[in-house]
């Protein structure tokens, strides 16, 4: 009798573990991944701007952004990434994320 009671507890714990696993998998699927594309853009933008300034050469970037040899932007722009917006300021090329 003693061994069957332990075996029964093992089956109960495996069943509980299985249920908890299934519930957690289902609940994780309900959450949406956050969109960080605006931050990826900002990182790439700043890297290219720094390279333009350091190497004293012109560079262009996707979304129609181009840098002169001083790292300044020739055209101001506003780019939307879902709920976020990246504003590129004319001249010095500062960016703000709204």
PDB file of C-alpha atoms in Angstrom:
ATOM      1  CA  UNK A   1       0.000   0.000   0.000  1.00  0.00           C
ATOM      2  CA  UNK A   2       2.813   2.338   0.742  1.00  0.00           C
ATOM      3  CA  UNK A   3       4.317   2.213  -2.781  1.00  0.00           C
ATOM      4  CA  UNK A   4       1.000   2.770  -4.542  1.00  0.00           C
ATOM      5  CA  UNK A   5       0.356   5.878  -2.450  1.00  0.00           C
ATOM      6  CA  UNK A   6       3.723   7.318  -3.513  1.00  0.00           C
ATOM      7  CA  UNK A   7       3.055   6.429  -7.139  1.00  0.00           C
ATOM      8  CA  UNK A   8      -0.307   8.117  -6.972  1.00  0.00           C
ATOM      9  CA  UNK A   9       1.304  11.301  -5.652  1.00  0.00           C
ATOM     10  CA  UNK A  10       3.820  11.170  -8.489  1.00  0.00           C
ATOM     11  CA  UNK A  11       1.021  10.941 -11.061  1.00  0.00           C
ATOM     12  CA  UNK A  12      -0.783  13.836  -9.401  1.00  0.00           C
ATOM     13  CA  UNK A  13       2.336  16.018  -9.475  1.00  0.00           C
ATOM     14  CA  UNK A  14       3.006  15.156 -13.119  1.00  0.00           C
ATOM     15  CA  UNK A  15      -0.596  16.020 -14.003  1.00  0.00           C
ATOM     16  CA  UNK A  16      -0.326  19.360 -12.167  1.00  0.00           C
ATOM     17  CA  UNK A  17       2.984  20.124 -13.843  1.00  0.00           C
ATOM     18  CA  UNK A  18       1.451  19.292 -17.225  1.00  0.00           C
ATOM     19  CA  UNK A  19      -1.531  21.589 -16.587  1.00  0.00           C
ATOM     20  CA  UNK A  20       0.659  24.451 -15.385  1.00  0.00           C
ATOM     21  CA  UNK A  21       2.861  24.072 -18.470  1.00  0.00           C
ATOM     22  CA  UNK A  22      -0.109  24.107 -20.853  1.00  0.00           C
ATOM     23  CA  UNK A  23      -1.666  27.129 -19.139  1.00  0.00           C
ATOM     24  CA  UNK A  24       1.612  29.061 -19.230  1.00  0.00           C
ATOM     25  CA  UNK A  25       2.154  28.281 -22.923  1.00  0.00           C
ATOM     26  CA  UNK A  26      -1.342  29.470 -23.765  1.00  0.00           C
ATOM     27  CA  UNK A  27      -1.045  32.644 -21.680  1.00  0.00           C
ATOM     28  CA  UNK A  28       2.348  33.560 -23.166  1.00  0.00           C
ATOM     29  CA  UNK A  29       0.839  33.312 -26.630  1.00  0.00           C
ATOM     30  CA  UNK A  30      -1.712  35.978 -25.730  1.00  0.00           C
ATOM     31  CA  UNK A  31       0.908  38.659 -25.069  1.00  0.00           C
ATOM     32  CA  UNK A  32       2.195  40.630 -28.054  1.00  0.00           C
ATOM     33  CA  UNK A  33       5.882  41.273 -28.459  1.00  0.00           C
ATOM     34  CA  UNK A  34       6.803  44.934 -28.124  1.00  0.00           C
ATOM     35  CA  UNK A  35       7.969  46.761 -31.204  1.00  0.00           C
ATOM     36  CA  UNK A  36      11.449  48.207 -30.774  1.00  0.00           C
ATOM     37  CA  UNK A  37      12.066  49.019 -34.441  1.00  0.00           C
ATOM     38  CA  UNK A  38      12.286  52.745 -33.636  1.00  0.00           C
ATOM     39  CA  UNK A  39      15.211  52.078 -31.289  1.00  0.00           C
ATOM     40  CA  UNK A  40      16.966  49.888 -33.864  1.00  0.00           C
ATOM     41  CA  UNK A  41      16.580  52.714 -36.385  1.00  0.00           C
ATOM     42  CA  UNK A  42      17.986  55.239 -33.884  1.00  0.00           C
ATOM     43  CA  UNK A  43      21.016  53.034 -33.188  1.00  0.00           C
ATOM     44  CA  UNK A  44      21.782  52.542 -36.883  1.00  0.00           C
ATOM     45  CA  UNK A  45      21.197  56.244 -37.560  1.00  0.00           C
ATOM     46  CA  UNK A  46      23.600  57.394 -34.845  1.00  0.00           C
ATOM     47  CA  UNK A  47      26.237  54.867 -35.916  1.00  0.00           C
ATOM     48  CA  UNK A  48      26.146  56.066 -39.519  1.00  0.00           C
ATOM     49  CA  UNK A  49      26.134  59.724 -38.466  1.00  0.00           C
ATOM     50  CA  UNK A  50      29.189  59.139 -36.284  1.00  0.00           C
ATOM     51  CA  UNK A  51      30.992  57.326 -39.098  1.00  0.00           C
ATOM     52  CA  UNK A  52      30.272  60.231 -41.473  1.00  0.00           C
ATOM     53  CA  UNK A  53      31.696  62.700 -38.982  1.00  0.00           C
ATOM     54  CA  UNK A  54      34.736  60.596 -38.075  1.00  0.00           C
ATOM     55  CA  UNK A  55      35.689  59.645 -41.640  1.00  0.00           C
ATOM     56  CA  UNK A  56      34.743  63.062 -43.121  1.00  0.00           C
ATOM     57  CA  UNK A  57      32.760  61.493 -45.941  1.00  0.00           C
ATOM     58  CA  UNK A  58      29.163  61.565 -47.146  1.00  0.00           C
ATOM     59  CA  UNK A  59      26.878  58.700 -46.223  1.00  0.00           C
ATOM     60  CA  UNK A  60      23.301  57.796 -46.981  1.00  0.00           C
ATOM     61  CA  UNK A  61      20.864  55.846 -44.884  1.00  0.00           C
ATOM     62  CA  UNK A  62      17.561  54.167 -45.592  1.00  0.00           C
ATOM     63  CA  UNK A  63      14.351  56.233 -45.394  1.00  0.00           C
ATOM     64  CA  UNK A  64      15.956  58.930 -47.560  1.00  0.00           C
ATOM     65  CA  UNK A  65      18.347  60.241 -44.907  1.00  0.00           C
ATOM     66  CA  UNK A  66      21.783  61.402 -46.038  1.00  0.00           C
ATOM     67  CA  UNK A  67      24.677  62.872 -44.083  1.00  0.00           C
ATOM     68  CA  UNK A  68      27.323  65.305 -45.299  1.00  0.00           C
ATOM     69  CA  UNK A  69      30.988  65.074 -44.299  1.00  0.00           C
ATOM     70  CA  UNK A  70      30.275  66.905 -41.019  1.00  0.00           C
ATOM     71  CA  UNK A  71      27.565  64.436 -40.001  1.00  0.00           C
ATOM     72  CA  UNK A  72      24.776  66.946 -40.619  1.00  0.00           C
ATOM     73  CA  UNK A  73      21.481  65.996 -42.240  1.00  0.00           C
ATOM     74  CA  UNK A  74      20.540  67.560 -45.570  1.00  0.00           C
ATOM     75  CA  UNK A  75      16.804  66.961 -45.185  1.00  0.00           C
ATOM     76  CA  UNK A  76      14.688  66.882 -42.025  1.00  0.00           C
ATOM     77  CA  UNK A  77      12.184  64.071 -41.770  1.00  0.00           C
ATOM     78  CA  UNK A  78       9.644  62.382 -39.553  1.00  0.00           C
ATOM     79  CA  UNK A  79       9.376  58.583 -39.659  1.00  0.00           C
ATOM     80  CA  UNK A  80       6.558  56.584 -38.044  1.00  0.00           C
ATOM     81  CA  UNK A  81       7.193  53.196 -36.417  1.00  0.00           C
ATOM     82  CA  UNK A  82       3.811  51.947 -35.257  1.00  0.00           C
ATOM     83  CA  UNK A  83       2.832  54.106 -32.273  1.00  0.00           C
ATOM     84  CA  UNK A  84       6.252  55.777 -32.109  1.00  0.00           C
ATOM     85  CA  UNK A  85       7.630  58.523 -34.317  1.00  0.00           C
ATOM     86  CA  UNK A  86      11.268  59.452 -34.906  1.00  0.00           C
ATOM     87  CA  UNK A  87      11.834  63.108 -35.794  1.00  0.00           C
ATOM     88  CA  UNK A  88      15.086  63.958 -37.577  1.00  0.00           C
ATOM     89  CA  UNK A  89      15.957  67.623 -37.142  1.00  0.00           C
ATOM     90  CA  UNK A  90      17.366  69.567 -40.061  1.00  0.00           C
ATOM     91  CA  UNK A  91      20.958  70.704 -39.776  1.00  0.00           C
ATOM     92  CA  UNK A  92      22.776  69.052 -36.905  1.00  0.00           C
ATOM     93  CA  UNK A  93      20.787  65.827 -37.343  1.00  0.00           C
ATOM     94  CA  UNK A  94      19.573  65.425 -33.777  1.00  0.00           C
ATOM     95  CA  UNK A  95      16.762  62.908 -33.433  1.00  0.00           C
ATOM     96  CA  UNK A  96      13.916  62.736 -30.976  1.00  0.00           C
ATOM     97  CA  UNK A  97      11.584  59.838 -30.336  1.00  0.00           C
ATOM     98  CA  UNK A  98       7.980  60.674 -29.589  1.00  0.00           C
TER      99      UNK A  98
END
